[in-house]
Coordinates of C-alpha atoms in Angstrom, one line a residue:
X1 CA -178.6 -37.2 -78.8
X2 CA -178.8 -36.7 -75.0
X3 CA -176.8 -39.3 -73.0
X4 CA -176.8 -38.0 -69.5
X5 CA -179.0 -40.9 -68.3
X6 CA -176.6 -43.4 -69.8
X7 CA -173.7 -41.7 -68.0
X8 CA -175.6 -41.8 -64.6
X9 CA -176.4 -45.5 -65.1
X10 CA -172.8 -46.3 -66.1
X11 CA -171.5 -44.5 -63.0
X12 CA -173.9 -46.5 -60.7
X13 CA -172.5 -49.7 -62.1
X14 CA -169.0 -48.5 -61.7
X15 CA -169.5 -47.6 -58.1
X16 CA -170.9 -51.0 -57.3
X17 CA -168.1 -52.9 -59.1
X18 CA -165.4 -50.9 -57.3
X19 CA -166.9 -51.4 -53.8
X20 CA -164.3 -54.1 -52.8
X21 CA -161.5 -53.1 -55.2
X22 CA -158.7 -51.6 -53.2
X23 CA -156.4 -50.9 -56.2
X24 CA -158.7 -49.7 -59.0
X25 CA -157.2 -49.3 -62.5
X26 CA -156.4 -45.9 -63.7
X27 CA -159.3 -44.6 -65.8
X28 CA -159.5 -42.1 -68.7
X29 CA -163.0 -40.7 -69.1
X30 CA -163.8 -39.1 -72.5
X31 CA -167.0 -36.9 -72.8
X32 CA -167.5 -35.6 -76.3
X33 CA -170.0 -34.6 -78.9
X34 CA -167.7 -36.3 -81.5
X35 CA -168.9 -39.8 -82.2
X36 CA -166.9 -42.7 -80.7
X37 CA -166.1 -43.8 -84.3
X38 CA -164.8 -40.4 -85.3
X39 CA -161.1 -40.0 -86.3
X40 CA -160.5 -37.8 -83.2
X41 CA -161.8 -40.4 -80.6
X42 CA -160.3 -43.4 -82.5
X43 CA -156.9 -41.8 -82.5
X44 CA -157.0 -40.9 -78.8
X45 CA -158.0 -44.5 -78.0
X46 CA -155.2 -45.9 -80.2
X47 CA -152.5 -43.7 -78.8
X48 CA -153.4 -44.2 -75.2
X49 CA -153.9 -47.9 -75.3
X50 CA -150.7 -48.4 -77.2
X51 CA -148.6 -46.5 -74.6
X52 CA -150.7 -47.4 -71.5
X53 CA -152.4 -50.8 -72.2
X54 CA -153.6 -51.2 -68.6
X55 CA -155.6 -48.0 -68.6
X56 CA -159.4 -48.3 -68.7
X57 CA -161.1 -45.9 -71.1
X58 CA -164.8 -44.9 -70.6
X59 CA -166.5 -42.9 -73.4
X60 CA -169.7 -40.9 -72.9
X61 CA -171.3 -39.2 -75.9
X62 CA -172.5 -35.6 -75.3
X63 CA -175.3 -33.5 -76.8
X64 CA -174.0 -31.7 -79.9
X65 CA -173.0 -28.0 -79.2
X66 CA -174.4 -28.1 -75.6
X67 CA -171.6 -26.9 -73.4
X68 CA -173.8 -26.6 -70.3
X69 CA -175.1 -30.1 -70.5
X70 CA -171.6 -31.4 -71.1
X71 CA -170.4 -29.4 -68.1
X72 CA -173.0 -31.1 -65.9
X73 CA -172.0 -34.5 -67.3
X74 CA -168.4 -33.7 -66.5
X75 CA -169.4 -32.7 -62.9
X76 CA -171.2 -36.0 -62.5
X77 CA -168.2 -38.0 -63.8
X78 CA -165.7 -36.2 -61.6
X79 CA -167.9 -36.8 -58.5
X80 CA -168.2 -40.5 -59.2
X81 CA -164.9 -41.8 -60.7
X82 CA -162.1 -42.6 -58.2
X83 CA -159.1 -40.4 -57.4
X84 CA -156.2 -40.5 -60.0
X85 CA -158.7 -40.6 -62.9
X86 CA -158.2 -38.5 -66.0
X87 CA -161.0 -36.6 -67.8
X88 CA -161.1 -35.1 -71.2
X89 CA -164.2 -33.2 -72.3
X90 CA -164.4 -32.1 -76.0
X91 CA -167.6 -30.3 -76.9
X92 CA -168.1 -27.5 -79.5
X93 CA -168.3 -24.6 -79.8
X94 CA -164.9 -23.5 -78.8
X95 CA -163.2 -26.9 -78.8
X96 CA -160.8 -25.8 -81.5
X97 CA -159.6 -22.9 -79.4
X98 CA -157.2 -23.0 -76.4
X99 CA -157.3 -26.0 -74.2
X100 CA -156.4 -26.0 -70.5
X101 CA -155.6 -28.6 -67.9
X102 CA -156.2 -28.4 -64.1
X103 CA -156.4 -30.7 -61.0
X104 CA -158.8 -31.3 -58.2
X105 CA -157.8 -31.8 -54.6
X106 CA -158.3 -35.6 -54.9
X107 CA -155.8 -35.6 -57.8
X108 CA -158.2 -35.9 -60.7
X109 CA -156.8 -34.2 -63.8
X110 CA -159.1 -32.5 -66.3
X111 CA -158.4 -31.5 -69.9
X112 CA -161.0 -29.2 -71.5
X113 CA -161.3 -26.4 -74.0
X114 CA -161.4 -23.0 -72.3
X115 CA -165.1 -22.5 -73.4
X116 CA -167.0 -22.8 -70.1
X117 CA -166.9 -26.6 -69.7
X118 CA -164.9 -26.2 -66.5
X119 CA -167.6 -23.9 -64.9
X120 CA -169.2 -26.5 -62.6
X121 CA -166.0 -28.1 -61.6
X122 CA -164.5 -24.8 -60.6
X123 CA -167.7 -23.9 -58.6
X124 CA -168.2 -27.2 -56.8
X125 CA -164.7 -28.6 -56.3
X126 CA -161.4 -27.4 -54.9
X127 CA -159.3 -26.9 -58.0
X128 CA -155.8 -25.6 -58.7
X129 CA -152.9 -25.7 -61.2
X130 CA -154.6 -24.2 -64.2
X131 CA -152.4 -24.3 -67.3
X132 CA -152.9 -24.0 -71.0
X133 CA -151.6 -27.0 -72.9
X134 CA -149.4 -25.1 -75.3
X135 CA -145.8 -26.1 -74.5
X136 CA -144.0 -27.0 -77.8
X137 CA -142.0 -29.7 -76.0
X138 CA -145.0 -32.0 -75.8
X139 CA -145.8 -31.4 -79.5
X140 CA -142.4 -32.4 -80.9
X141 CA -141.2 -28.8 -81.0
X142 CA -144.3 -27.5 -82.9
X143 CA -146.6 -24.7 -81.8
X144 CA -150.0 -26.1 -80.6
X145 CA -151.8 -24.1 -83.4
X146 CA -149.7 -25.8 -86.1
X147 CA -151.2 -29.2 -85.2
X148 CA -154.3 -30.9 -86.6
X149 CA -157.2 -31.1 -84.2
X150 CA -156.7 -34.9 -83.8
X151 CA -152.9 -34.6 -83.4
X152 CA -153.2 -31.9 -80.7
X153 CA -155.7 -33.8 -78.5
X154 CA -153.9 -37.1 -78.9
X155 CA -150.6 -35.6 -77.7
X156 CA -152.3 -33.5 -75.0
X157 CA -154.1 -36.5 -73.5
X158 CA -150.8 -38.6 -73.5
X159 CA -149.1 -35.7 -71.7
X160 CA -151.8 -35.6 -69.1
X161 CA -151.6 -39.3 -68.4
X162 CA -147.8 -39.2 -68.2
X163 CA -148.0 -37.7 -64.7
X164 CA -145.6 -34.8 -65.5
X165 CA -146.2 -31.7 -63.4
X166 CA -149.0 -29.7 -65.0
X167 CA -146.8 -26.6 -65.0
X168 CA -144.6 -28.3 -67.6
X169 CA -147.5 -28.5 -70.0
X170 CA -147.9 -24.8 -70.8
X171 CA -148.6 -21.3 -69.7
X172 CA -150.7 -20.4 -66.6
X173 CA -154.4 -19.7 -67.0
X174 CA -155.3 -16.5 -65.1
X175 CA -159.1 -16.3 -65.8
X176 CA -160.7 -19.4 -67.2
X177 CA -164.0 -18.8 -68.9
X178 CA -166.9 -19.7 -66.8
X179 CA -170.7 -19.2 -67.1
X180 CA -173.1 -18.2 -64.4
X181 CA -174.8 -21.0 -62.5
X182 CA -178.2 -20.4 -60.9
X183 CA -178.2 -22.0 -57.5
X184 CA -181.7 -23.3 -56.6
X185 CA -183.5 -20.9 -54.1
X186 CA -187.0 -20.2 -53.0
X187 CA -187.5 -16.5 -52.6
X188 CA -190.9 -15.8 -51.1
X189 CA -192.5 -18.4 -53.3
X190 CA -190.5 -17.7 -56.4
X191 CA -188.4 -20.7 -57.1
X192 CA -185.2 -20.1 -59.0
X193 CA -183.0 -22.7 -60.6
X194 CA -181.7 -24.0 -63.9
X195 CA -182.0 -27.0 -66.2
X196 CA -179.2 -29.5 -65.7
X197 CA -179.8 -31.7 -68.7
X198 CA -182.4 -33.0 -71.1
X199 CA -182.9 -36.6 -71.7
X200 CA -183.4 -38.5 -75.0
X201 CA -187.1 -37.5 -75.1
X202 CA -186.6 -33.8 -74.4
X203 CA -187.6 -33.9 -70.8
X204 CA -185.7 -31.3 -68.7
X205 CA -184.2 -32.2 -65.3
X206 CA -183.5 -29.2 -63.1
X207 CA -181.4 -28.6 -60.0
X208 CA -184.5 -27.7 -58.0
X209 CA -185.1 -30.3 -55.3
X210 CA -188.3 -31.1 -53.4
X211 CA -187.1 -29.5 -50.2
X212 CA -186.6 -26.1 -51.9
X213 CA -190.0 -26.3 -53.6
X214 CA -191.9 -27.4 -50.4
X215 CA -194.6 -24.8 -51.0
X216 CA -195.8 -26.8 -54.1
X217 CA -198.3 -29.7 -54.1
X218 CA -199.6 -31.9 -56.9
X219 CA -202.3 -30.2 -58.9
X220 CA -200.8 -26.8 -58.6
X221 CA -200.6 -24.7 -61.8
X222 CA -197.0 -23.6 -62.3
X223 CA -195.9 -20.5 -64.2
X224 CA -192.4 -21.1 -65.6
X225 CA -190.3 -18.3 -67.0
X226 CA -187.2 -19.4 -68.9
X227 CA -184.3 -17.0 -69.3
X228 CA -186.6 -14.1 -68.5
X229 CA -188.0 -14.4 -72.0
X230 CA -190.2 -17.5 -72.5
X231 CA -193.3 -18.1 -70.3
X232 CA -195.3 -21.2 -70.2
X233 CA -197.5 -23.2 -67.7
X234 CA -197.2 -26.7 -66.3
X235 CA -199.3 -28.8 -64.0
X236 CA -197.5 -30.2 -61.0
X237 CA -198.2 -34.0 -61.1
X238 CA -196.5 -37.2 -59.9
X239 CA -195.5 -38.6 -63.3
X240 CA -195.7 -38.0 -67.1
X241 CA -199.2 -39.6 -67.1
X242 CA -200.6 -37.0 -64.7
X243 CA -201.9 -34.9 -67.6
X244 CA -203.4 -35.7 -71.0
X245 CA -201.2 -36.4 -74.0
X246 CA -199.1 -33.5 -75.3
X247 CA -199.7 -31.3 -72.2
X248 CA -197.0 -29.9 -69.9
X249 CA -196.3 -31.6 -66.6
X250 CA -193.8 -31.2 -63.9
X251 CA -193.0 -33.6 -61.1
X252 CA -190.2 -34.6 -58.7
X253 CA -188.4 -37.6 -60.0
X254 CA -186.7 -40.5 -58.1
X255 CA -183.8 -38.2 -57.4
X256 CA -186.2 -35.6 -55.9
X257 CA -185.3 -33.2 -58.6
X258 CA -188.0 -31.2 -60.4
X259 CA -188.5 -32.5 -63.9
X260 CA -190.2 -30.4 -66.5
X261 CA -191.7 -32.5 -69.3
X262 CA -194.6 -33.0 -71.8
X263 CA -196.6 -36.2 -71.9
X264 CA -195.5 -37.8 -75.1
X265 CA -193.8 -34.7 -76.6
X266 CA -190.4 -32.9 -76.5
X267 CA -190.7 -29.9 -74.1
X268 CA -187.1 -28.8 -74.8
X269 CA -188.0 -28.3 -78.5
X270 CA -191.4 -26.8 -77.7
X271 CA -189.9 -23.9 -75.8
X272 CA -186.3 -23.9 -77.0
X273 CA -184.9 -24.7 -73.5
X274 CA -181.9 -26.8 -72.6
X275 CA -179.1 -27.3 -70.1
X276 CA -178.2 -24.0 -68.4
X277 CA -181.6 -22.4 -69.0
X278 CA -182.4 -20.2 -66.0
X279 CA -185.9 -20.8 -64.5
X280 CA -188.3 -18.9 -62.3
X281 CA -191.2 -21.0 -61.1
X282 CA -194.2 -19.8 -59.2
X283 CA -197.5 -21.3 -58.2
X284 CA -199.7 -18.9 -60.0
X285 CA -203.1 -17.7 -61.3
X286 CA -203.6 -17.9 -65.0
X287 CA -205.0 -14.7 -66.4
X288 CA -207.6 -15.3 -69.2
X289 CA -208.6 -12.3 -71.3
X290 CA -212.1 -12.5 -72.9
X291 CA -212.8 -9.9 -75.6
X292 CA -216.3 -9.3 -76.7
X293 CA -217.6 -7.3 -79.7
X294 CA -221.0 -7.2 -78.0
X295 CA -222.7 -9.3 -75.4
X296 CA -225.8 -11.0 -76.8
X297 CA -227.6 -13.6 -74.8
X298 CA -225.7 -16.4 -76.6
X299 CA -222.3 -14.8 -76.0
X300 CA -223.2 -14.6 -72.3
X301 CA -224.1 -18.3 -72.4
X302 CA -220.8 -19.2 -74.2
X303 CA -218.8 -17.4 -71.5
X304 CA -220.8 -19.0 -68.6
X305 CA -220.5 -22.5 -70.1
X306 CA -216.8 -22.1 -71.0
X307 CA -216.0 -21.0 -67.4
X308 CA -217.9 -23.9 -66.0
X309 CA -215.9 -26.3 -68.2
X310 CA -212.6 -24.7 -67.2
X311 CA -213.6 -25.1 -63.6
X312 CA -214.2 -28.8 -64.2
X313 CA -210.7 -29.0 -65.7
X314 CA -209.2 -27.4 -62.6
X315 CA -209.1 -23.7 -63.6
X316 CA -211.1 -22.3 -60.7
X317 CA -212.0 -18.6 -60.5
X318 CA -210.6 -16.9 -57.4
X319 CA -208.3 -19.8 -56.7
X320 CA -206.0 -20.2 -59.7
X321 CA -207.8 -18.4 -62.5
X322 CA -208.5 -14.7 -63.1
X323 CA -210.9 -13.6 -65.9
X324 CA -210.5 -10.2 -67.5
X325 CA -213.6 -9.5 -69.6
X326 CA -213.8 -6.5 -71.9
X327 CA -216.9 -5.6 -74.0
X328 CA -216.8 -3.2 -77.0
X329 CA -220.6 -2.9 -77.0
X330 CA -220.7 -3.1 -80.8
X331 CA -218.0 -0.4 -81.3
X332 CA -215.3 -1.9 -83.5
X333 CA -213.1 1.2 -83.0
X334 CA -212.8 0.5 -79.3
X335 CA -211.5 -3.0 -79.6
X336 CA -207.9 -2.0 -79.9
X337 CA -208.1 0.1 -76.8
X338 CA -209.7 -2.7 -74.9
X339 CA -206.9 -5.0 -76.0
X340 CA -204.3 -2.5 -74.9
X341 CA -206.0 -2.4 -71.5
X342 CA -205.8 -6.2 -71.2
X343 CA -202.1 -6.2 -72.1
X344 CA -201.3 -3.5 -69.6
X345 CA -203.2 -5.4 -66.9
X346 CA -201.4 -8.6 -67.8
X347 CA -203.1 -11.6 -69.6
X348 CA -201.6 -15.0 -70.4
X349 CA -204.1 -16.0 -73.1
X350 CA -206.9 -14.2 -74.9
X351 CA -210.3 -15.6 -76.0
X352 CA -212.0 -13.2 -78.5
X353 CA -215.6 -14.1 -79.0
X354 CA -217.0 -13.2 -82.4
X355 CA -215.4 -12.4 -85.7
X356 CA -214.7 -8.7 -85.1
X357 CA -213.1 -9.3 -81.8
X358 CA -211.0 -12.1 -83.3
X359 CA -209.9 -9.9 -86.2
X360 CA -208.7 -7.2 -83.7
X361 CA -207.0 -9.8 -81.5
X362 CA -204.8 -11.2 -84.3
X363 CA -203.9 -7.6 -85.3
X364 CA -203.0 -6.1 -82.0
X365 CA -202.1 -9.0 -79.6
X366 CA -198.4 -9.9 -79.6
X367 CA -197.4 -13.4 -80.7
X368 CA -196.2 -14.2 -77.2
X369 CA -199.8 -14.4 -76.1
X370 CA -201.8 -17.3 -77.6
X371 CA -205.3 -16.6 -79.1
X372 CA -208.2 -19.1 -78.9
X373 CA -211.1 -17.6 -80.9
X374 CA -214.6 -18.8 -80.7
X375 CA -218.0 -18.0 -82.2
X376 CA -216.4 -17.1 -85.5
X377 CA -218.2 -18.0 -88.7
X378 CA -215.4 -18.3 -91.2
X379 CA -212.0 -17.6 -89.7
X380 CA -210.2 -18.1 -93.1
X381 CA -212.1 -15.6 -95.1
X382 CA -212.2 -13.2 -92.2
X383 CA -208.4 -13.0 -92.2
X384 CA -207.9 -14.5 -88.8
X385 CA -205.8 -17.5 -89.7
X386 CA -202.2 -17.4 -91.1
X387 CA -201.7 -13.9 -89.9
X388 CA -199.5 -14.6 -86.8
X389 CA -198.3 -17.5 -84.7
X390 CA -200.2 -19.2 -81.9
X391 CA -203.8 -18.8 -83.0
X392 CA -206.6 -21.2 -83.5
X393 CA -210.1 -21.8 -82.2
X394 CA -213.7 -22.8 -82.8
X395 CA -216.1 -21.9 -85.6
X396 CA -219.9 -21.8 -85.3
X397 CA -220.2 -21.8 -89.1
X398 CA -223.7 -22.7 -90.3
X399 CA -224.1 -25.3 -93.0
X400 CA -226.3 -23.2 -95.2
X401 CA -227.6 -26.1 -97.2
X402 CA -229.0 -27.6 -94.0
X403 CA -230.2 -24.2 -92.9
X404 CA -232.2 -23.6 -96.1
X405 CA -233.6 -27.1 -96.0
X406 CA -234.9 -26.2 -92.5
X407 CA -236.5 -23.0 -93.7
X408 CA -238.3 -24.8 -96.5
X409 CA -239.3 -27.5 -94.1
X410 CA -241.0 -24.8 -92.0
X411 CA -242.5 -23.0 -95.1
X412 CA -242.7 -25.5 -98.0
X413 CA -244.4 -23.0 -100.4
X414 CA -242.2 -20.0 -99.6
X415 CA -240.8 -18.2 -102.7
X416 CA -239.6 -14.9 -101.3
X417 CA -237.8 -14.2 -98.0
X418 CA -236.0 -11.3 -96.4
X419 CA -232.8 -10.9 -94.4
X420 CA -231.2 -8.0 -92.4
X421 CA -227.4 -8.0 -91.8
X422 CA -224.6 -5.7 -90.8
X423 CA -222.4 -5.2 -93.8
X424 CA -219.5 -4.1 -91.7
X425 CA -219.1 -7.5 -90.2
X426 CA -217.1 -9.9 -92.5
X427 CA -218.9 -12.8 -90.9
X428 CA -222.2 -11.4 -92.0
X429 CA -221.0 -10.7 -95.5
X430 CA -219.8 -14.3 -95.8
X431 CA -223.1 -15.6 -94.5
X432 CA -225.1 -13.5 -96.9
X433 CA -223.1 -14.9 -99.8
X434 CA -223.8 -18.4 -98.7
X435 CA -227.5 -17.7 -98.0
X436 CA -228.0 -16.1 -101.4
X437 CA -226.4 -19.2 -103.2
X438 CA -228.6 -21.6 -101.3
X439 CA -231.8 -19.5 -101.9
X440 CA -231.0 -19.4 -105.7
X441 CA -230.6 -23.2 -105.8
X442 CA -234.1 -23.5 -104.3
X443 CA -235.6 -20.9 -106.6
X444 CA -236.3 -18.5 -103.7
X445 CA -235.9 -14.8 -104.0
X446 CA -233.8 -13.3 -101.2
X447 CA -234.3 -9.6 -100.3
X448 CA -231.2 -8.4 -98.5
X449 CA -231.3 -5.3 -96.3
X450 CA -227.9 -4.2 -95.1
X451 CA -227.3 -2.0 -92.1
X452 CA -224.1 -0.5 -90.5
X453 CA -225.3 -0.5 -86.9
X454 CA -228.3 -1.2 -84.7
X455 CA -229.8 2.2 -85.6
X456 CA -230.6 0.9 -89.1
X457 CA -232.7 -2.0 -88.0
X458 CA -236.1 -0.3 -88.0
X459 CA -235.6 1.1 -91.5
X460 CA -234.4 -2.2 -92.8
X461 CA -237.3 -4.0 -91.2
X462 CA -239.9 -1.6 -92.5
X463 CA -238.4 -2.0 -96.0
X464 CA -239.0 -5.7 -95.9
X465 CA -242.4 -5.2 -94.4
X466 CA -243.4 -2.9 -97.2
X467 CA -242.5 -5.6 -99.7
X468 CA -244.9 -8.0 -98.0
X469 CA -242.1 -10.3 -96.7
X470 CA -243.5 -12.9 -94.4
X471 CA -240.3 -14.6 -93.3
X472 CA -237.1 -12.9 -92.2
X473 CA -233.8 -14.9 -91.8
X474 CA -231.1 -13.8 -89.4
X475 CA -227.8 -15.6 -89.7
X476 CA -224.3 -15.1 -88.4
X477 CA -224.7 -11.5 -87.4
X478 CA -223.6 -10.1 -84.0
X479 CA -225.6 -6.9 -84.3
X480 CA -228.8 -8.7 -85.1
X481 CA -228.3 -11.3 -82.4
X482 CA -227.9 -8.6 -79.9
X483 CA -231.1 -6.9 -81.0
X484 CA -233.2 -10.1 -81.5
X485 CA -235.7 -9.3 -78.8
X486 CA -236.5 -5.9 -80.3
X487 CA -236.8 -7.3 -83.8
X488 CA -238.9 -10.3 -82.8
X489 CA -241.3 -8.0 -81.0
X490 CA -241.8 -5.9 -84.1
X491 CA -242.2 -9.0 -86.3
X492 CA -244.8 -10.7 -84.0
X493 CA -247.0 -7.6 -84.2
X494 CA -246.9 -7.7 -88.0
X495 CA -247.3 -11.6 -88.2
X496 CA -243.9 -12.0 -89.7
X497 CA -241.9 -15.1 -88.8
X498 CA -238.2 -14.9 -88.0
X499 CA -235.9 -17.9 -88.4
X500 CA -232.5 -17.6 -86.7
X501 CA -229.4 -19.6 -86.4
X502 CA -229.0 -20.1 -82.7
X503 CA -231.2 -21.5 -79.9
X504 CA -230.9 -18.0 -78.3
X505 CA -232.7 -16.5 -81.2
X506 CA -235.7 -18.7 -80.5
X507 CA -235.5 -17.9 -76.8
X508 CA -235.5 -14.2 -77.7
X509 CA -238.7 -14.5 -79.7
X510 CA -237.8 -15.9 -83.2
X511 CA -240.2 -18.6 -84.4
X512 CA -237.5 -21.2 -84.8
X513 CA -233.8 -21.7 -85.4
X514 CA -231.3 -24.3 -86.5
X515 CA -227.7 -24.1 -85.5
X516 CA -224.5 -25.7 -84.3
X517 CA -224.6 -27.0 -80.8
X518 CA -223.6 -23.9 -78.9
X519 CA -223.3 -25.7 -75.6
X520 CA -220.8 -28.1 -77.2
X521 CA -219.0 -25.1 -78.8
X522 CA -218.7 -23.4 -75.4
X523 CA -217.5 -26.5 -73.6
X524 CA -215.1 -27.1 -76.5
X525 CA -213.8 -23.6 -76.0
X526 CA -213.0 -24.4 -72.4
X527 CA -211.2 -27.6 -73.5
X528 CA -209.3 -25.7 -76.1
X529 CA -208.2 -22.9 -73.7
X530 CA -207.2 -25.5 -71.1
X531 CA -205.0 -27.4 -73.6
X532 CA -203.3 -24.2 -74.7
X533 CA -202.5 -23.1 -71.2
X534 CA -201.1 -26.5 -70.5
X535 CA -198.7 -26.3 -73.4
X536 CA -200.3 -27.4 -76.6
X537 CA -199.5 -24.9 -79.3
X538 CA -202.7 -23.6 -81.0
X539 CA -201.0 -23.7 -84.3
X540 CA -200.9 -27.5 -84.0
X541 CA -204.7 -27.7 -83.4
X542 CA -207.2 -27.5 -86.3
X543 CA -210.1 -25.1 -86.1
X544 CA -213.0 -27.1 -84.6
X545 CA -216.3 -27.0 -86.4
X546 CA -219.7 -28.5 -85.5
X547 CA -222.8 -29.9 -87.3
X548 CA -225.8 -27.7 -88.0
X549 CA -228.4 -29.9 -86.3
X550 CA -229.7 -28.2 -83.1
X551 CA -233.3 -27.2 -83.6
X552 CA -235.0 -24.7 -81.3
X553 CA -238.7 -23.5 -81.4
X554 CA -240.8 -20.9 -79.6
X555 CA -244.3 -22.0 -79.0
X556 CA -245.5 -18.7 -77.8
X557 CA -244.3 -17.0 -81.0
X558 CA -246.0 -19.8 -83.0
X559 CA -249.3 -19.2 -81.2
X560 CA -249.0 -15.4 -81.8
X561 CA -248.4 -16.1 -85.5
X562 CA -251.0 -18.8 -85.7
X563 CA -248.3 -21.2 -86.9
X564 CA -248.2 -24.9 -86.5
X565 CA -244.9 -26.7 -86.5
X566 CA -244.5 -29.7 -88.7
X567 CA -244.3 -33.0 -86.7
X568 CA -240.8 -33.7 -88.1
X569 CA -239.5 -30.5 -86.6
X570 CA -241.3 -31.0 -83.3
X571 CA -239.6 -34.4 -83.0
X572 CA -236.1 -32.9 -83.6
X573 CA -236.5 -29.8 -81.4
X574 CA -233.9 -29.8 -78.6
X575 CA -235.0 -26.5 -77.2
X576 CA -238.7 -25.6 -76.8
X577 CA -239.5 -22.1 -75.6
X578 CA -241.2 -21.0 -73.5

């Protein structure tokens, strides 16, 4: 459990209480990841108070196995306790190895394992007289490594407090172990620093102050690189509440230090960062890759509305957001190459639109780049989920029971219908299975015409026409959506009605359609992308689905087919074309 805040508060109280005290009591400060009730700490207390009853002992718990946070706590303590104080810091790993003692210029003596705990004291204070505590004379003639852990520290602490010359405690230390400390700097807008400590809630306080980061202002999107390995984004705000729940936020706290946090979550666990983590922070543009299998009218609308929503959320193109859009034009084989191009050009997140694009993304995009898919019929059966980390998104899956009810509402006496679909698209195969099941339940014969690309549409259409099909259903198929204008023109000439599953189908000439709310899907995609950029792991977000209740009709097509819409459908139509 992180106790740095407790240490700071205690030191503030101490400084106030000692303001008028000209002869402060000697103090022993113990900082350790061992509990105060452990045998080690209890024995140190007992031995010290037995021999030096007037000494004051202050104990501060440290984070378990966190040497760098303990080193910062030790620095804070040494800065704030008066001269002639004694400090012992016992934190694993390495606490069982050799221990050393040394002194600062203001006569503060410090006993620590030689495991890096002294790094900040050595860097920021004048220090001298470094010795290992290994003289058998202070251990009743025994070698230090013959003693139990508790016995060693008890006798070493007593020897420190006894005020004997440090050189009498053991052999000289030539090269104490230290770790590199990243001083805060601003190099042409790249702010470098490190995390000093994490609090009880996992919020990370850095050594970067507001003067160094004077090029930043609230609302800026920050790109944070931790230890040159982990990259994430954070919005610069003024408090935890500057962002929605669970999103990343950074702000300058009351000490004017940059704090990196998450609103109501633990950012240290989210990214595996802690005291000593090196940081590079820049005000940045986020690079959003958008991968298309093809660009039908509805895909174009999804992109446009998604970008509008992202702009509303503060992701403004040409200011802090760059879009990298690649279109395979219906060629599955080219998707991998397009992904490779995106990766080479640098993207922070990818939004594959459609099932084929999403399947390629989970296969070829590394786990370090989150995936937010959209316009995917059934991500589970398509093999998009549970393949890699950091992937989720939005499904436009049609409720096929509602869809077939809509078809029979348009054509109450229909007993045979046709459909054309691309059998190389897994989304289309899934949709055809669902469509067949619902048609069977209603006693309707479904004639299915598969194609492998758009070149097969005319043959498939003529096959249906030769069987006197009067209604053709187009559902969950990227190829057919992209060719809807061509197909509907043929069908209108032959007095064949087409029923689609998006408002764009009706706009492109289909008689009618019923679908999910694609405007809501597009805006929801923007919301989802924004939340992921701001720190919410896609794996923690469920795939979002929508009701099949948006009706669209085309009056001109109806006139050409001499068709009259039932009043119930006219009342429900959200989109009426033209």
